Coordinates of C-alpha atoms and ligand atoms in Angstrom, one line a residue:
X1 CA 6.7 -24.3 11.1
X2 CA 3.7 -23.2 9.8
X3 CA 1.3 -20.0 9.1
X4 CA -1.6 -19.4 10.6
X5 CA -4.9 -17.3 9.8
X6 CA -6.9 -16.2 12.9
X7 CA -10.0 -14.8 12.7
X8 CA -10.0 -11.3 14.2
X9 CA -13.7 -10.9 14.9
X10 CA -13.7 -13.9 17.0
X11 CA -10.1 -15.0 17.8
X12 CA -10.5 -18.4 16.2
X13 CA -7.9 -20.2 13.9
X14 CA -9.2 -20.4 10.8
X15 CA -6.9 -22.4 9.0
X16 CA -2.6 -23.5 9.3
X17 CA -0.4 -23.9 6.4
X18 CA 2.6 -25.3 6.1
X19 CA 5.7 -22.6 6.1
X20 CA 8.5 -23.4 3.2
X21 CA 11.8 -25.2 4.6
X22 CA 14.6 -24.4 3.0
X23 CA 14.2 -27.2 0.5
X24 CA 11.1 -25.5 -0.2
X25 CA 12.5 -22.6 -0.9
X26 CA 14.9 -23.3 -3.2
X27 CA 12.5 -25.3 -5.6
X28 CA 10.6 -21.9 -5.7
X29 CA 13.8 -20.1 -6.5
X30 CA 15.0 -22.6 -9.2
X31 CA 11.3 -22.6 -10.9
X32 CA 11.7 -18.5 -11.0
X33 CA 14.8 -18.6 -12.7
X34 CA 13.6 -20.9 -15.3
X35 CA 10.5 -19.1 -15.8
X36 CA 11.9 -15.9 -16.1
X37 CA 14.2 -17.2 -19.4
X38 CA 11.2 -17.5 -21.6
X39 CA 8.8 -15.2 -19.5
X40 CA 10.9 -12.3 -20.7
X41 CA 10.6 -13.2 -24.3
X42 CA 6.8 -13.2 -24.1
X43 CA 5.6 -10.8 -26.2
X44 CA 3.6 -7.7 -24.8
X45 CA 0.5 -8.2 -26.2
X46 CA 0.5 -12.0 -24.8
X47 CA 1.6 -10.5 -21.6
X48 CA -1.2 -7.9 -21.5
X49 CA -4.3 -10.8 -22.5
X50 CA -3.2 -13.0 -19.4
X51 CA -3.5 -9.8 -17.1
X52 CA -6.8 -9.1 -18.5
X53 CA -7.7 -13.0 -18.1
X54 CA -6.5 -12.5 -14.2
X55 CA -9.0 -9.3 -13.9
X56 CA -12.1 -11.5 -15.4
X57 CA -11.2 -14.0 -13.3
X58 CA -11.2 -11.6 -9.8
X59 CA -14.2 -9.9 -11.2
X60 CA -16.6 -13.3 -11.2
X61 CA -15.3 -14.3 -7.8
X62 CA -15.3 -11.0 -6.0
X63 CA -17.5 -12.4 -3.2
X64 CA -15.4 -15.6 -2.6
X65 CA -11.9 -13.3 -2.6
X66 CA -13.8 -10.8 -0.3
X67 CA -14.9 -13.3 2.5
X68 CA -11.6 -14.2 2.6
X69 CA -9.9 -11.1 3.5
X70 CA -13.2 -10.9 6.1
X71 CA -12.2 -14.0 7.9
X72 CA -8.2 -13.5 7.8
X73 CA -7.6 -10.0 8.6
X74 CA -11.4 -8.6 9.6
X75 CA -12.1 -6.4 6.6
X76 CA -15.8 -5.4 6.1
X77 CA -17.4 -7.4 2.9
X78 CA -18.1 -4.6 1.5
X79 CA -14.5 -2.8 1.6
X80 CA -13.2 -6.4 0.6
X81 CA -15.6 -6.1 -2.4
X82 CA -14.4 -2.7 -3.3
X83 CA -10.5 -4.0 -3.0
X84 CA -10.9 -6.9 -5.7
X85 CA -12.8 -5.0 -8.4
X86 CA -9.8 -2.0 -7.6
X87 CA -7.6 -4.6 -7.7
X88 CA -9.2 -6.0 -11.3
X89 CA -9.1 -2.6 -12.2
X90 CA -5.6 -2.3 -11.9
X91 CA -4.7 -5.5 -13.8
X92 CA -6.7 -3.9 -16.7
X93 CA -5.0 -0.9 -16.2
X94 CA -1.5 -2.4 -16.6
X95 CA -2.8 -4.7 -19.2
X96 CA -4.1 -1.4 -21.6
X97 CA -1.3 0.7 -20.7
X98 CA 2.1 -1.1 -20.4
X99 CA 2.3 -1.6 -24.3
X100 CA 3.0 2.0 -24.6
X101 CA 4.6 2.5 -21.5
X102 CA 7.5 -0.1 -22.2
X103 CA 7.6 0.5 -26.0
X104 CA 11.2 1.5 -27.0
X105 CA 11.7 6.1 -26.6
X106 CA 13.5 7.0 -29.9
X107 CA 16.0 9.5 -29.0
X108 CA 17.2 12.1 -31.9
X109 CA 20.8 12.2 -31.4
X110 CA 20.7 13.4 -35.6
X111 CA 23.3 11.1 -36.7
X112 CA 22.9 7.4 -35.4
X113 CA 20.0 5.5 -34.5
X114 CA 19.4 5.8 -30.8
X115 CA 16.4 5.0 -28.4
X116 CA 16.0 3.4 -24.9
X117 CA 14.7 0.0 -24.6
X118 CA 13.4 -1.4 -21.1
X119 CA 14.3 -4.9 -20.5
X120 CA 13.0 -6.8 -17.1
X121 CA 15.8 -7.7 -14.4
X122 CA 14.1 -11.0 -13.1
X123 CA 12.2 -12.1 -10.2
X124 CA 10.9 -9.4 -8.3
X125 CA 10.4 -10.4 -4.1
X126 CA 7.6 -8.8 -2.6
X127 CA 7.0 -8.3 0.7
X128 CA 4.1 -7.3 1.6
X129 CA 1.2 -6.6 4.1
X130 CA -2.2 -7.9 5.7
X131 CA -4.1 -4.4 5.5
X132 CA -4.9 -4.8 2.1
X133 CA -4.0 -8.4 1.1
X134 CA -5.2 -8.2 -2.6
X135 CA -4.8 -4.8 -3.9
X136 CA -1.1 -4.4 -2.1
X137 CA 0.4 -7.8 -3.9
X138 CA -1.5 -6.4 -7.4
X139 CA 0.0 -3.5 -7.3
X140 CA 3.4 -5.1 -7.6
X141 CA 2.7 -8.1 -9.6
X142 CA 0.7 -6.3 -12.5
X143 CA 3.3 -3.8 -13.8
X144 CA 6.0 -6.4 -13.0
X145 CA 4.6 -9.0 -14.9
X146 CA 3.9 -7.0 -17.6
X147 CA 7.3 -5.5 -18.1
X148 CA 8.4 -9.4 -18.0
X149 CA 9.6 -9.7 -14.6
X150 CA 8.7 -12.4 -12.6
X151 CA 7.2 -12.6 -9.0
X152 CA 7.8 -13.8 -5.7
X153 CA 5.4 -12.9 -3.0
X154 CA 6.0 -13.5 0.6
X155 CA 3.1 -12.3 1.7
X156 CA 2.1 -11.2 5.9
X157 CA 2.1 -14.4 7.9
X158 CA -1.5 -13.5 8.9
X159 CA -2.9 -13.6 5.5
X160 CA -1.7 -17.1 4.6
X161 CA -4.5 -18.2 2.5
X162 CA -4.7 -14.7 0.6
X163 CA -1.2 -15.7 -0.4
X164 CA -2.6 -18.8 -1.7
X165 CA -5.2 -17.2 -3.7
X166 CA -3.2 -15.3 -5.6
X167 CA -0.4 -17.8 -6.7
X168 CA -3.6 -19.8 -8.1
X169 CA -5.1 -16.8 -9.5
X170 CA -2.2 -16.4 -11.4
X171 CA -2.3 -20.4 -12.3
X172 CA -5.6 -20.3 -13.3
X173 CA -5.5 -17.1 -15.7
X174 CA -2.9 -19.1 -17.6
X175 CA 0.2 -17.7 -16.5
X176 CA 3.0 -19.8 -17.2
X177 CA 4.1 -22.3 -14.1
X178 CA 6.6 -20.0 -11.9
X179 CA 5.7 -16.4 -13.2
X180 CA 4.0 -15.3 -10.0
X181 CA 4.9 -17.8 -7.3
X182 CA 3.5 -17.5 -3.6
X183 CA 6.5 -17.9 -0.7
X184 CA 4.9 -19.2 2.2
X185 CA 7.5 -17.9 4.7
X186 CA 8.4 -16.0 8.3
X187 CA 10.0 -12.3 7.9
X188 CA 12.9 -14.0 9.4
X189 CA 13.5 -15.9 5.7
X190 CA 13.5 -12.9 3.7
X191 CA 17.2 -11.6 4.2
X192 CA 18.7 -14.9 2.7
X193 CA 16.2 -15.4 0.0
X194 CA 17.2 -11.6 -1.5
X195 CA 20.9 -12.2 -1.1
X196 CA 20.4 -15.2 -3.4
X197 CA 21.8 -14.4 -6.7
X198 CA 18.1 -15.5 -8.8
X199 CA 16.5 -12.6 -6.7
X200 CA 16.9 -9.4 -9.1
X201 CA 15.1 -6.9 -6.6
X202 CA 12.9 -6.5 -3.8
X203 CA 9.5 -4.1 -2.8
X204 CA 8.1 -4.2 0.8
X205 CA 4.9 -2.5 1.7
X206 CA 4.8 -2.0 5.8
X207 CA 6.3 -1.1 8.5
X208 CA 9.1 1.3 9.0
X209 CA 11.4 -1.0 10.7
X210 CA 10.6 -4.0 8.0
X211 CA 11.9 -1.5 5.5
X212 CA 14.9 -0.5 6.9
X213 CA 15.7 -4.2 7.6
X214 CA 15.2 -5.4 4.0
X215 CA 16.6 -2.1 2.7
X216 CA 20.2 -2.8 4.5
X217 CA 20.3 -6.2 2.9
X218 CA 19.3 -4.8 0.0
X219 CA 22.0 -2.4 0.1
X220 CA 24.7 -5.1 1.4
X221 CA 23.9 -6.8 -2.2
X222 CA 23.8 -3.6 -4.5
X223 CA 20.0 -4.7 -5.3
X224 CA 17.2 -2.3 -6.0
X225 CA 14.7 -1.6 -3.4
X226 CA 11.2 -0.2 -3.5
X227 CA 9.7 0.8 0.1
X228 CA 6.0 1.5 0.6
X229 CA 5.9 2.1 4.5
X230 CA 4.1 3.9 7.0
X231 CA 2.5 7.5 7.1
X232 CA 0.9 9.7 9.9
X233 CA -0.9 11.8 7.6
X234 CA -2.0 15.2 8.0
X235 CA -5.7 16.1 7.6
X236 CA -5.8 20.4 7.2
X237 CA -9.0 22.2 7.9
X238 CA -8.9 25.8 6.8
X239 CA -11.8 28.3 7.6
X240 CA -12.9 28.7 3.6
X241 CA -13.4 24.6 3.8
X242 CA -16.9 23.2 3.2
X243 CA -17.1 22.6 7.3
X244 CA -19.5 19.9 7.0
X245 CA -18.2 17.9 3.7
X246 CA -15.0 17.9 5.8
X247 CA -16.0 16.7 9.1
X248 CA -18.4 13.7 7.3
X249 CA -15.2 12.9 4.8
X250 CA -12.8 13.4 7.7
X251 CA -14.5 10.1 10.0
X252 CA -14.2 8.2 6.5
X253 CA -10.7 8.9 6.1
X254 CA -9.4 8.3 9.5
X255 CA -11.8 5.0 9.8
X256 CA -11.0 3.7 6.1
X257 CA -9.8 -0.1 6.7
X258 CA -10.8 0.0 10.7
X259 CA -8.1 2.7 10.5
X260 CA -5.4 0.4 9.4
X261 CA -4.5 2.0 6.1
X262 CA -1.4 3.9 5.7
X263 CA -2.9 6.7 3.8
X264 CA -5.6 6.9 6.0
X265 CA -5.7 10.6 7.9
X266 CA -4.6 10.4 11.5
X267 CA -3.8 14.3 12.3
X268 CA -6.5 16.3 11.7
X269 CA -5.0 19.8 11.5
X270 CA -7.4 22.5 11.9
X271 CA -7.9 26.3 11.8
X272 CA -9.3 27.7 15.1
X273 CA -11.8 29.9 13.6
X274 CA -13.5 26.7 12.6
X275 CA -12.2 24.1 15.1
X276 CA -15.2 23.9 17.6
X277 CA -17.4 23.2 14.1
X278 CA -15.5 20.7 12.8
X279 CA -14.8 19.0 16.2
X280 CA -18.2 18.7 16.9
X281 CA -19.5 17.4 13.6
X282 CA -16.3 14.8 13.3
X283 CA -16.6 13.7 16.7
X284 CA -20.7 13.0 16.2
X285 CA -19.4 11.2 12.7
X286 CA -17.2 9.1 13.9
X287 CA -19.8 7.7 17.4
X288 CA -22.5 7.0 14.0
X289 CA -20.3 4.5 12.9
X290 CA -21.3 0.8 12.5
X291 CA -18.2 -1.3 14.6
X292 CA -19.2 -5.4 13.9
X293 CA -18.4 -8.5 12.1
X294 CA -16.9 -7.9 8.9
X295 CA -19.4 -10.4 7.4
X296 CA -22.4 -8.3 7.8
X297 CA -23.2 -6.6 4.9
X298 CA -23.7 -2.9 7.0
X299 CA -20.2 -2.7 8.8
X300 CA -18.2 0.1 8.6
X301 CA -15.5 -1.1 11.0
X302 CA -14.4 -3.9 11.5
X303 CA -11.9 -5.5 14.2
X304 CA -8.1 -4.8 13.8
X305 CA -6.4 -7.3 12.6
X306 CA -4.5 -8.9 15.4
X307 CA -4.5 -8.9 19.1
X308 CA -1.1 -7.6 19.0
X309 CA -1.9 -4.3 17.1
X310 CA -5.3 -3.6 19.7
X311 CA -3.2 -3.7 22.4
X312 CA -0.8 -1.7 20.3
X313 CA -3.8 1.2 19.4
X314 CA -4.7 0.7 23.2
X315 CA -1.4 1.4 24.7
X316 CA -0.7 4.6 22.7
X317 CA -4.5 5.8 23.9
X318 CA -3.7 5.2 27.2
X319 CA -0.2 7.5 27.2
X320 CA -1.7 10.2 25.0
X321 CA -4.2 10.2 28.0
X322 CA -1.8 10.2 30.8
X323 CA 0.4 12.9 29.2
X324 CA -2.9 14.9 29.3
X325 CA -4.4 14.5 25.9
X326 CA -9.1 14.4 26.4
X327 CA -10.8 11.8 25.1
X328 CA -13.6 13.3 22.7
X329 CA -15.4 10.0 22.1
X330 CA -14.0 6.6 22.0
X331 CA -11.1 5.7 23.9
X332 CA -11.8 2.0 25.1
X333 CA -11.9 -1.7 23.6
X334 CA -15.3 -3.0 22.6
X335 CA -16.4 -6.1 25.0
X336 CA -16.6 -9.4 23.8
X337 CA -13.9 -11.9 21.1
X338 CA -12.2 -10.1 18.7
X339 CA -10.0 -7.3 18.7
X340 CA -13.0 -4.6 18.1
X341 CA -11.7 -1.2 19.3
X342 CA -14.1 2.1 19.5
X343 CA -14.0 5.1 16.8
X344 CA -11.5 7.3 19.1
X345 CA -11.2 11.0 18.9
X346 CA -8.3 12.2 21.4
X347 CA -8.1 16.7 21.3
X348 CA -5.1 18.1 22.8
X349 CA -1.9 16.0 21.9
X350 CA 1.1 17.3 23.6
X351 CA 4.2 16.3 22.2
X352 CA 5.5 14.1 24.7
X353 CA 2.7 11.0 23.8
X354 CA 3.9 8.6 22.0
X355 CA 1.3 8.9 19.2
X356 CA 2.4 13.0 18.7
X357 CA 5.5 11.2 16.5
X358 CA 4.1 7.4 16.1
X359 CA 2.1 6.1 13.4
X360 CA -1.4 5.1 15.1
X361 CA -2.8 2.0 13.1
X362 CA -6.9 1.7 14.3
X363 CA -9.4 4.2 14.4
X364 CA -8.2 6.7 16.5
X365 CA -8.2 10.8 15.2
X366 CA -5.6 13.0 16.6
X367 CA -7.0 16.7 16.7
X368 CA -5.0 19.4 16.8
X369 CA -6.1 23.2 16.7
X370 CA -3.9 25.8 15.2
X371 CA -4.0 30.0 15.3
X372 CA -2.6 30.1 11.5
X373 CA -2.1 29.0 7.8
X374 CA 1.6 28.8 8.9
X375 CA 0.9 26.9 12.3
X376 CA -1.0 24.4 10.5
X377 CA 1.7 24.1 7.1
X378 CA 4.7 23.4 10.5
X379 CA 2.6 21.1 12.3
X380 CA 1.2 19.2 9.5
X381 CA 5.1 18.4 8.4
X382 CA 6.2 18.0 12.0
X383 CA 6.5 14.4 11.4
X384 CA 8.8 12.2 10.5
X385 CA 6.4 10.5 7.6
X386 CA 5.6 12.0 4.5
X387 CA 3.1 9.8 2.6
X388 CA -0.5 11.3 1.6
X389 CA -1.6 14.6 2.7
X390 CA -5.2 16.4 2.6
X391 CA -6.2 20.0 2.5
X392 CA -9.3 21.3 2.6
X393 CA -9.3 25.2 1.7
X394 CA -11.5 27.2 -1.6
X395 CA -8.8 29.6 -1.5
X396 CA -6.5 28.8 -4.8
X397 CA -3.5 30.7 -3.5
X398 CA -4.1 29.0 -0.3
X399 CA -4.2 25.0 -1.9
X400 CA -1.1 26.1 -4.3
X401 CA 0.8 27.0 -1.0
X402 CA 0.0 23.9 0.7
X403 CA 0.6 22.0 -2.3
X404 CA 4.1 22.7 -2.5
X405 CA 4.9 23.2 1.2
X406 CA 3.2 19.9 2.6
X407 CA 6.7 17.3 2.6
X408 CA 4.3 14.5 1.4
X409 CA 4.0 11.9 -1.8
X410 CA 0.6 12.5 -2.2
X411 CA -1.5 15.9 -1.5
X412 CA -5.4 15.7 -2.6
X413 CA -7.4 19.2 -2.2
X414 CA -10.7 19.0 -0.6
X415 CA -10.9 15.1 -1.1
X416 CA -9.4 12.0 1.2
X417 CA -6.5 10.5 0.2
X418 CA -6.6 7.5 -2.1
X419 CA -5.0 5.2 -4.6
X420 CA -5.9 4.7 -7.8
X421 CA -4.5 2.8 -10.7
X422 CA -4.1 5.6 -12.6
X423 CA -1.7 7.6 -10.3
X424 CA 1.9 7.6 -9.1
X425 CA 1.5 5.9 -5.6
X426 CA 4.7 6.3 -3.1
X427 CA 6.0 8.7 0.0
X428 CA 8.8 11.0 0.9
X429 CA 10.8 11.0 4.2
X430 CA 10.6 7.5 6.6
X431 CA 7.5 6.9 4.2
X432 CA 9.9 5.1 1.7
X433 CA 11.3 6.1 -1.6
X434 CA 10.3 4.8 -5.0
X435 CA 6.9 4.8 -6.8
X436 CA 3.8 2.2 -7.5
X437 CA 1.4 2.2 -9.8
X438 CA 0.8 4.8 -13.0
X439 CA 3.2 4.7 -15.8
X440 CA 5.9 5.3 -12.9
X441 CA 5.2 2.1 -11.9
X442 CA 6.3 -0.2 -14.5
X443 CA 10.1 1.8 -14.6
X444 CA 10.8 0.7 -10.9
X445 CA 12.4 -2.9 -12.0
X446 CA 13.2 -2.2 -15.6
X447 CA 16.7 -1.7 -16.8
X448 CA 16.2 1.4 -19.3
X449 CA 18.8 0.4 -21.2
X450 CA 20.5 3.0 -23.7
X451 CA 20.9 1.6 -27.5
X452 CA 22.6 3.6 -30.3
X453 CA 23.1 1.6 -33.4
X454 CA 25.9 3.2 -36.0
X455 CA 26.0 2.8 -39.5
X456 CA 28.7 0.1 -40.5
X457 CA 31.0 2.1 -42.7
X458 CA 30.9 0.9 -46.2
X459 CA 32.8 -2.3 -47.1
X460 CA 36.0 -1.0 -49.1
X461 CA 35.8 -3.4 -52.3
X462 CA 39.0 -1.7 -53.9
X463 CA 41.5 -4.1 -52.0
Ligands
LIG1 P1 5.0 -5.2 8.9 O1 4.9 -5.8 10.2 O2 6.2 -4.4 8.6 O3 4.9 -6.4 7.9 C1 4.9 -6.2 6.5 C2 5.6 -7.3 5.8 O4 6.9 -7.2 6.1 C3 5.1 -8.7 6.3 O5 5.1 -9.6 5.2 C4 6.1 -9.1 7.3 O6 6.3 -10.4 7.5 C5 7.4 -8.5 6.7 N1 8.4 -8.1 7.7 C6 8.2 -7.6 8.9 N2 9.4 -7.4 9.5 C7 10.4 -7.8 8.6 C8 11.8 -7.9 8.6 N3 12.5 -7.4 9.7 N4 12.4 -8.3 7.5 C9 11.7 -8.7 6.4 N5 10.4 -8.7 6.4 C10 9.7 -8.3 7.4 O7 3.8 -4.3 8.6 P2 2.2 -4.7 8.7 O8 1.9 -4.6 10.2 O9 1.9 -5.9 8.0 O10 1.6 -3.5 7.9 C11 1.3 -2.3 8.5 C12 2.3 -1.2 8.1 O11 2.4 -1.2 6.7 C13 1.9 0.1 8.5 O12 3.0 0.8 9.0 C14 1.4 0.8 7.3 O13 1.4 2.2 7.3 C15 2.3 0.2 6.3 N6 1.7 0.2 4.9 C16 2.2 1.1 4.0 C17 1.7 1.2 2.7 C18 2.2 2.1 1.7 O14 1.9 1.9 0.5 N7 3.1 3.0 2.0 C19 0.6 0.4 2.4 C20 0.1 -0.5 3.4 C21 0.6 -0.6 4.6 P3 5.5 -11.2 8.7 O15 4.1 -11.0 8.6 O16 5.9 -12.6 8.5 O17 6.1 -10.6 9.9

C-alpha cells in the first residue's frame, strides 16, 4: 500500500510513499512508549527551548514548507507562507507560555498542603487534515509536547510528504528520537492503533463522520477524545454594519483556503434593509478574485484539493439550483487540469438543497435575506454545526445579544473568524467538543492530578 500526493492544479502525482504495515506500525508504537518514559521527565524549560528551536527552524525555511503544501493540497504560496510563520508563532507561543500554564495551582485548604499538579498521559494520536497541513498538526503537537506528552500523527493520506516534514522538523530541532513520530497510514488503521494499550488519547481535526467513527472507539476504550470537525458558519449582516467593510471582508472569509476552511463563512445571513447593498458589493468581490496556480505569487484561490471534493462542491451547486436556489455569479468548474472551481454566490436557498443543512467545502456563499434581528439570530443557529460565528452590527446591545444567542465556539464582532495562538480554538454541537490552542489547550491531555500532603504526626519518643 502506499500514499500518494497529487497535484491539484494539474492532476499530476507528485510523489508515493510507502504506507506502514503492521510491522511498521508497531515499531512506531514501541519507540513512543519508550520515548515517552524519559520525555515526561524533561524538564519544562528544556521542553520549551526545543519548541522554540522547531519555530526558528520553520521560520528560515518558510518558502520550502510553503511550496509544499502548494503542490500537495493547492494552497496559494502566499497563504502557505502565512500558515508556517502562524504555525512558528504557535510553537513560540507554547514555548513562552506552558511554563506557567502547567506549573503546579496551590490550593488553600488552611490545614495541609494542597495544590494540583498536571502530569502528561502519554502518546497523543492525531488525526488530522489536508486543509491546513502544518498549522492543524502544530496546534496539537506544541502544547502536547510541552506538557510532556508524546505525538503520533497520522496525517490526511493526501498530504503525505507534509507528514514527512514534520516528523523531521521535529528530528532536526533536536527532539529526542520518538517524541513526535509521523504514522504513514490509511483512516482504515486508526481504530486498532487507539485501542492499543501505548495510545493514551486521540484528537481528530475533519470531518463529521471521521469524528464520530474515532470517537466510538474512543469511547469503546474509555480514552479521551478531542474532535475539531466541521462548521457551516453563519456570516450576520445587520443594517448599522459598515456595508462595504462587510461585503470586501465577507468574499475573504468565505474564499479563505479556496473555501476549504472550517471556519470559513458559508451563510451569509443578512438584514433586508441592507441586503440588495451587500449583495451587490459581495457578489462584485468575490468575481475580482484571482482563481490560478497556487505557485504564482498573486493567487487568491487556488484549486480544491481533490477531484473528489470538486465534484462534491459541484454536486451540491447543482441541487441547490434544481431545488430553485439563483446563481449570483459563479456556479461552474473552471476549464482546463486541476480541480479549479469558480467564486460561487447562490441567493435563495430553500431548505430542501442539500447545502441548506450540509457543510459546503469550496468557494461557494450561501445568501440568505432575513425581515429581522430575530429571523437572522433562528436562521443563523438553524444548523446542526456550531463552530465560528460572525456578526457585523455597531449597535452594543445588538452584538451582546448575538453574542450570547449565536450556538457557536467562536463569535467575532465586525471581523472574520480566525485562529490565533493566543485563543481557545474549538466548537459546540456536531462541531466537536474539546478546546485547542490558548492556555485551554495544554489541559486537554493532562491528568490534573489533586495532591494534598499532611503533616506526619510527630514521632512519640516516650515508648
Ligand atoms: P476527513 O475526510 O474527515 O479526514 C480527516 C482525517 O481523518 C484524515 O486524516 C483522514 O484520513 C481521517 N479519517 C477519515 N475518516 C476516518 C475514519 N472513519 N476513521 C479514522 N480516521 C478517519 O476530513 P478532510 O476532508 O481531511 O477535512 C475536511 C473536514 O475537516 C471539513 O469538514 C472541515 O470543516 C474539517 N475541519 C475542521 C477543523 C476544526 O478545527 N474544527 C479544522 C480543519 C478542518 P484519510 O485521509 O486517510 O482518509
Amino acid at each position: 500500500m502506499s500514499l500518494t500526493a497529487l497535484n491539484p492544479a494539474t492532476g499530476v502525482v507528485v510523489q508515493s510513499y510507502p504506507s506502514l504495515d503492521a510491522v511498521g506500525i508497531e515499531q512506531k508504537l514501541a519507540r513512543s512508549a519508550e520515548a515517552f518514559r524519559t520525555w515526561r521527565d524533561v524538564p519544562l524549560a528544556e521542553r520549551a527551548q526545543l519548541l522554540k528551536s522547531a519555530a526558528s527552524l520553520l521560520r528560515k525555511d518558510v518558502q520550502r514548507h510553503a511550496q509544499l503544501m502548494a503542490v500537495e493540497m493547492g494552497k496559494p504560496l502566499s497563504a502557505g507562507r502565512a500558515e508556517v510563520e502562524k504555525s512558528a508563532r504557535a510553537l513560540d507561543y507554547c514555548a513562552d507560555t506552558g511554563a506557567a500554564a502547567l506549573a503546579d495551582r496551590p490550593v488553600d485548604l488552611g490545614g495541609p498542603r494542597a495544590f494540583v499538579t498536571h502530569l502528561p498521559l502519554g502518546a497523543v494520536l492525531a488525526v488530522m487534515p489536508w486543509n491546513f497541513p502544518y498549522w492543524q498538526v502544530i496546534r496539537f503537537a506544541a502544547p502536547n509536547l510541552m506538557a510532556g506528552n508524546v505525538g503520533l500523527l497520522k496525517h490526511a493520506s493526501n498530504v503525505p510528504g507534509c507528514g514527512y516534514a514534520l516528523e523531521q522538523l521535529f528530528r532536526d530541532a533536536g527532539f529526542p528520537e520518538g517524541v513526535f513520530q509521523n504514522l504513514p497510514v490509511g483512516s482504515h488503521a486508526v481504530a486498532a492503533i487507539l485501542r492499543d494499550s501505548r495510545v493514551a488519547a486521540v484528537t481528530l481535526t475533519g470531518s463529521t463522520p471521521a469524528g464520530i467513527s474515532v470517537a466510538s472507539t474512543a469511547g469503546e476504550v474509555l480514552k479521551k477524545c478531542v474532535l475539531e470537525l466541521g462548521g457551516s458558519d453563519p456570516f450576520i449582516v445587520l443594517p448599522s454594519a459598515d456595508i462595504p467593510l462587510a461585503a470586501r471582508t465577507a468574499a475573504i472569509a468565505r474564499t479563505i483556503n479556496s473555501g476549504q476552511s472550517c471556519i470559513a463563512a458559508k451563510r451569509f445571513i443578512v438584514h433586508a434593509d441592507v441586503y440588495a447593498e451587500f449583495a451587490d458589493l459581495f457578489v462584485r468581490h468575490m468575481q475580482a478574485l484571482k482563481v490560478g496556480n497556487p505557485l504564482a505569487q498573486d493567487t487568491e484561490v487556488g484549486p480544491l484539493a481533490t477531484a473528489a471534493i470538486r465534484d462534491e462542491v459541484e454536486a451540491q451547486v447543482e441541487d441547490a439550483r434544481s431545488h430553485g436556489a439563483r446563481v449570483l455569479c459563479g456556479g461552474h468548474r473552471l476549464p482546463g487540469p486541476g480541480f479549479f472551481y469558480a467564486p460561487t454566490v447562490l441567493a435563495d436557498l430553500p431548505q430542501s438543497a442539500r447545502a441548506y443543512r450540509e457543510e459546503v467545502f469550496g468557494p461557494v456563499a450561501l445568501l440568505h435575506r432575513v425581515e429581522s434581528t430575530d429571523a437572522a439570530l433562528q436562521l443563523a443557529n438553524d444548523s446542526e454545526f456550531g463552530l465560528g460565528s460572525s456578526v457585523w452590527t455597531r449597535d452594543e446591545a445588538e452584538a451582546a445579544r448575538f453574542v450570547r444567542g449565536l450556538e457557536a465556539g467562536m463569535t467575532f464582532v465586525n471581523a472574520l473568524v480566525a485562529s490565533d495562538p493566543r485563543l481557545p480554538f474549538g466548537g459546540v454541537k456536531t462541531s466537536g467538543h474539546g478546546r485547542e490552542l490558548g492556555t485551554d489547550g495544554f489541559y486537554e491531555f493532562v491528568n490534573r492530578k489533586t495532591v494534598v500532603v499532611s503533616a506526619p504526626p510527630p514521632t512519640d519518643r516516650t515508648e
